[in-house]
Amino acid sequence: MTPARRLRPILATLAGLAALAPVYYLTEAAARCLRTAHAAFAPAPAGLAYLAAVAVIVTLLSVWPAAALGCGVPLTAAGVLFALDLDAAMSLAATLPWARAGGLPWSPPDAAPWAELAEPPGTLAGMSGLYALLGALLVLSALPRARRRSILDL
């Protein structure tokens, strides 16, 4: 096995871990946009754009099993933590960057915060199950494919 071949899974895992933060924050931004639009009974084109960006990243990650696992396992763990122990998940999310400002990385500096200070980044997407769903899809995409056989083959 060549050294470059041994290095590929490590680089793919690092790429998956690097994609974790954008997927986490973009999913939360989409959930917040959709919540705001639902409360205002208005369309949410920004929420759709955020979800489309997440879909593109997840599609790219699903091409490499190690990258999909690198991003999918932590996302699934976050989703499971939000499902099982909300208080622990919120206290852990409060330690993330931009949690004190109540915003997201790309929030304008003078704009109103996206959420209350008691709602750290990831709360809405975690409570709604988006992290568990995205993480599980990434992990499932990394599993080896079963051989496809026709129904007519016996």
mmCIF file of C-alpha atoms in Angstrom:
data_model
loop_
_atom_site.group_PDB
_atom_site.id
_atom_site.type_symbol
_atom_site.label_atom_id
_atom_site.label_comp_id
_atom_site.label_asym_id
_atom_site.label_seq_id
_atom_site.Cartn_x
_atom_site.Cartn_y
_atom_site.Cartn_z
ATOM 1 C CA MET A 1 0.000 0.000 0.000
ATOM 2 C CA THR A 2 1.472 3.345 -1.030
ATOM 3 C CA PRO A 3 1.801 6.204 1.467
ATOM 4 C CA ALA A 4 -0.615 8.340 -0.553
ATOM 5 C CA ARG A 5 -3.214 5.579 -0.405
ATOM 6 C CA ARG A 6 -2.855 5.355 3.384
ATOM 7 C CA LEU A 7 -3.220 9.110 3.682
ATOM 8 C CA ARG A 8 -6.533 9.347 1.771
ATOM 9 C CA PRO A 9 -8.860 8.112 4.550
ATOM 10 C CA ILE A 10 -7.157 10.394 7.065
ATOM 11 C CA LEU A 11 -7.579 13.410 4.792
ATOM 12 C CA ALA A 12 -11.198 12.473 4.096
ATOM 13 C CA THR A 13 -11.908 12.202 7.825
ATOM 14 C CA LEU A 14 -10.301 15.599 8.394
ATOM 15 C CA ALA A 15 -12.433 17.034 5.583
ATOM 16 C CA GLY A 16 -15.535 15.605 7.259
ATOM 17 C CA LEU A 17 -14.548 17.115 10.587
ATOM 18 C CA ALA A 18 -13.859 20.455 8.890
ATOM 19 C CA ALA A 19 -17.329 20.352 7.331
ATOM 20 C CA LEU A 20 -18.944 19.753 10.727
ATOM 21 C CA ALA A 21 -19.012 23.435 11.741
ATOM 22 C CA PRO A 22 -20.564 24.718 8.485
ATOM 23 C CA VAL A 23 -23.171 21.946 8.506
ATOM 24 C CA TYR A 24 -23.956 22.604 12.185
ATOM 25 C CA TYR A 25 -24.354 26.366 11.841
ATOM 26 C CA LEU A 26 -26.068 26.331 8.429
ATOM 27 C CA THR A 27 -28.629 23.814 9.701
ATOM 28 C CA GLU A 28 -29.288 25.991 12.737
ATOM 29 C CA ALA A 29 -29.624 29.087 10.528
ATOM 30 C CA ALA A 30 -32.136 27.268 8.329
ATOM 31 C CA ALA A 31 -34.149 26.147 11.349
ATOM 32 C CA ARG A 32 -34.199 29.683 12.753
ATOM 33 C CA CYS A 33 -35.262 31.182 9.409
ATOM 34 C CA LEU A 34 -38.042 28.646 9.070
ATOM 35 C CA ARG A 35 -39.199 29.315 12.648
ATOM 36 C CA THR A 36 -39.279 33.068 12.010
ATOM 37 C CA ALA A 37 -41.154 32.615 8.743
ATOM 38 C CA HIS A 38 -43.630 30.276 10.385
ATOM 39 C CA ALA A 39 -44.291 32.764 13.189
ATOM 40 C CA ALA A 40 -44.701 35.641 10.718
ATOM 41 C CA PHE A 41 -46.669 33.513 8.245
ATOM 42 C CA ALA A 42 -44.250 34.622 5.539
ATOM 43 C CA PRO A 43 -41.993 32.897 3.014
ATOM 44 C CA ALA A 44 -38.440 31.984 4.000
ATOM 45 C CA PRO A 45 -36.132 32.139 0.974
ATOM 46 C CA ALA A 46 -33.082 32.441 3.242
ATOM 47 C CA GLY A 47 -34.080 29.240 5.046
ATOM 48 C CA LEU A 48 -34.339 27.451 1.724
ATOM 49 C CA ALA A 49 -30.915 28.767 0.712
ATOM 50 C CA TYR A 50 -29.371 27.554 3.978
ATOM 51 C CA LEU A 51 -30.938 24.116 3.562
ATOM 52 C CA ALA A 52 -29.715 23.960 -0.041
ATOM 53 C CA ALA A 53 -26.182 24.746 1.143
ATOM 54 C CA VAL A 54 -26.418 21.958 3.725
ATOM 55 C CA ALA A 55 -27.683 19.572 1.046
ATOM 56 C CA VAL A 56 -24.727 20.399 -1.204
ATOM 57 C CA ILE A 57 -22.217 19.827 1.603
ATOM 58 C CA VAL A 58 -23.868 16.561 2.667
ATOM 59 C CA THR A 59 -23.929 15.343 -0.941
ATOM 60 C CA LEU A 60 -20.231 16.099 -1.339
ATOM 61 C CA LEU A 61 -19.413 14.353 1.940
ATOM 62 C CA SER A 62 -21.398 11.255 1.020
ATOM 63 C CA VAL A 63 -19.030 10.596 -1.892
ATOM 64 C CA TRP A 64 -16.199 9.680 0.518
ATOM 65 C CA PRO A 65 -17.179 7.230 3.281
ATOM 66 C CA ALA A 66 -14.489 8.473 5.688
ATOM 67 C CA ALA A 67 -15.598 12.093 5.220
ATOM 68 C CA ALA A 68 -19.226 11.110 5.724
ATOM 69 C CA LEU A 69 -18.316 9.332 8.949
ATOM 70 C CA GLY A 70 -16.128 12.227 10.093
ATOM 71 C CA CYS A 71 -19.085 14.593 9.914
ATOM 72 C CA GLY A 72 -21.963 12.157 10.444
ATOM 73 C CA VAL A 73 -20.893 10.534 13.706
ATOM 74 C CA PRO A 74 -20.534 13.831 15.651
ATOM 75 C CA LEU A 75 -23.793 15.149 14.161
ATOM 76 C CA THR A 76 -25.610 11.976 15.150
ATOM 77 C CA ALA A 77 -24.115 12.194 18.638
ATOM 78 C CA ALA A 78 -25.311 15.804 18.937
ATOM 79 C CA GLY A 79 -28.778 14.819 17.755
ATOM 80 C CA VAL A 80 -28.958 11.917 20.200
ATOM 81 C CA LEU A 81 -27.779 14.176 23.031
ATOM 82 C CA PHE A 82 -30.500 16.711 22.207
ATOM 83 C CA ALA A 83 -33.074 13.917 22.124
ATOM 84 C CA LEU A 84 -32.026 12.275 25.390
ATOM 85 C CA ASP A 85 -30.830 15.124 27.629
ATOM 86 C CA LEU A 86 -31.832 18.592 26.501
ATOM 87 C CA ASP A 87 -30.263 20.397 29.457
ATOM 88 C CA ALA A 88 -26.867 18.771 28.914
ATOM 89 C CA ALA A 89 -27.054 19.435 25.169
ATOM 90 C CA MET A 90 -27.906 23.100 25.689
ATOM 91 C CA SER A 91 -25.130 23.586 28.224
ATOM 92 C CA LEU A 92 -22.666 21.962 25.816
ATOM 93 C CA ALA A 93 -23.951 24.089 22.915
ATOM 94 C CA ALA A 94 -23.493 27.200 25.067
ATOM 95 C CA THR A 95 -19.736 26.582 24.984
ATOM 96 C CA LEU A 96 -19.607 26.817 21.169
ATOM 97 C CA PRO A 97 -18.235 29.890 19.394
ATOM 98 C CA TRP A 98 -20.709 32.733 18.884
ATOM 99 C CA ALA A 99 -22.945 31.394 21.662
ATOM 100 C CA ARG A 100 -22.480 34.481 23.841
ATOM 101 C CA ALA A 101 -23.570 36.878 21.102
ATOM 102 C CA GLY A 102 -26.714 34.865 20.372
ATOM 103 C CA GLY A 103 -25.825 34.894 16.711
ATOM 104 C CA LEU A 104 -24.238 32.944 13.947
ATOM 105 C CA PRO A 105 -20.788 33.359 12.393
ATOM 106 C CA TRP A 106 -22.059 35.478 9.492
ATOM 107 C CA SER A 107 -24.485 37.676 11.469
ATOM 108 C CA PRO A 108 -23.986 41.397 10.808
ATOM 109 C CA PRO A 109 -22.312 43.053 13.809
ATOM 110 C CA ASP A 110 -25.047 45.657 14.368
ATOM 111 C CA ALA A 111 -27.999 43.411 13.599
ATOM 112 C CA ALA A 112 -30.361 41.958 16.136
ATOM 113 C CA PRO A 113 -29.285 38.563 17.466
ATOM 114 C CA TRP A 114 -30.795 35.497 15.849
ATOM 115 C CA ALA A 115 -31.881 34.073 19.149
ATOM 116 C CA GLU A 116 -32.205 34.848 22.789
ATOM 117 C CA LEU A 117 -29.028 34.514 24.805
ATOM 118 C CA ALA A 118 -30.582 31.515 26.552
ATOM 119 C CA GLU A 119 -30.806 29.743 23.192
ATOM 120 C CA PRO A 120 -27.303 28.712 22.156
ATOM 121 C CA PRO A 121 -26.466 27.842 18.542
ATOM 122 C CA GLY A 122 -27.825 24.467 17.564
ATOM 123 C CA THR A 123 -30.749 24.402 19.975
ATOM 124 C CA LEU A 124 -33.543 24.636 17.439
ATOM 125 C CA ALA A 125 -31.998 22.253 14.911
ATOM 126 C CA GLY A 126 -31.075 19.831 17.688
ATOM 127 C CA MET A 127 -34.505 19.839 19.310
ATOM 128 C CA SER A 128 -36.237 19.372 15.962
ATOM 129 C CA GLY A 129 -34.117 16.317 15.142
ATOM 130 C CA LEU A 130 -32.324 17.794 12.136
ATOM 131 C CA TYR A 131 -28.867 16.904 13.460
ATOM 132 C CA ALA A 132 -29.874 13.316 14.161
ATOM 133 C CA LEU A 133 -31.421 13.006 10.698
ATOM 134 C CA LEU A 134 -28.471 14.521 8.815
ATOM 135 C CA GLY A 135 -25.932 12.581 10.861
ATOM 136 C CA ALA A 136 -27.756 9.295 10.370
ATOM 137 C CA LEU A 137 -27.986 9.893 6.620
ATOM 138 C CA LEU A 138 -24.252 10.587 6.449
ATOM 139 C CA VAL A 139 -23.417 7.481 8.478
ATOM 140 C CA LEU A 140 -25.722 5.339 6.343
ATOM 141 C CA SER A 141 -24.142 6.717 3.174
ATOM 142 C CA ALA A 142 -20.756 5.510 4.435
ATOM 143 C CA LEU A 143 -21.890 1.921 4.892
ATOM 144 C CA PRO A 144 -20.890 -0.525 2.162
ATOM 145 C CA ARG A 145 -23.542 -0.985 -0.466
ATOM 146 C CA ALA A 146 -25.319 -4.291 -0.696
ATOM 147 C CA ARG A 147 -25.052 -6.026 -4.007
ATOM 148 C CA ARG A 148 -27.995 -5.146 -6.136
ATOM 149 C CA ARG A 149 -29.760 -8.094 -7.619
ATOM 150 C CA SER A 150 -32.767 -8.239 -9.782
ATOM 151 C CA ILE A 151 -35.993 -9.686 -8.450
ATOM 152 C CA LEU A 152 -35.922 -12.061 -11.396
ATOM 153 C CA ASP A 153 -32.608 -13.595 -10.277
ATOM 154 C CA LEU A 154 -33.220 -16.602 -8.083
#
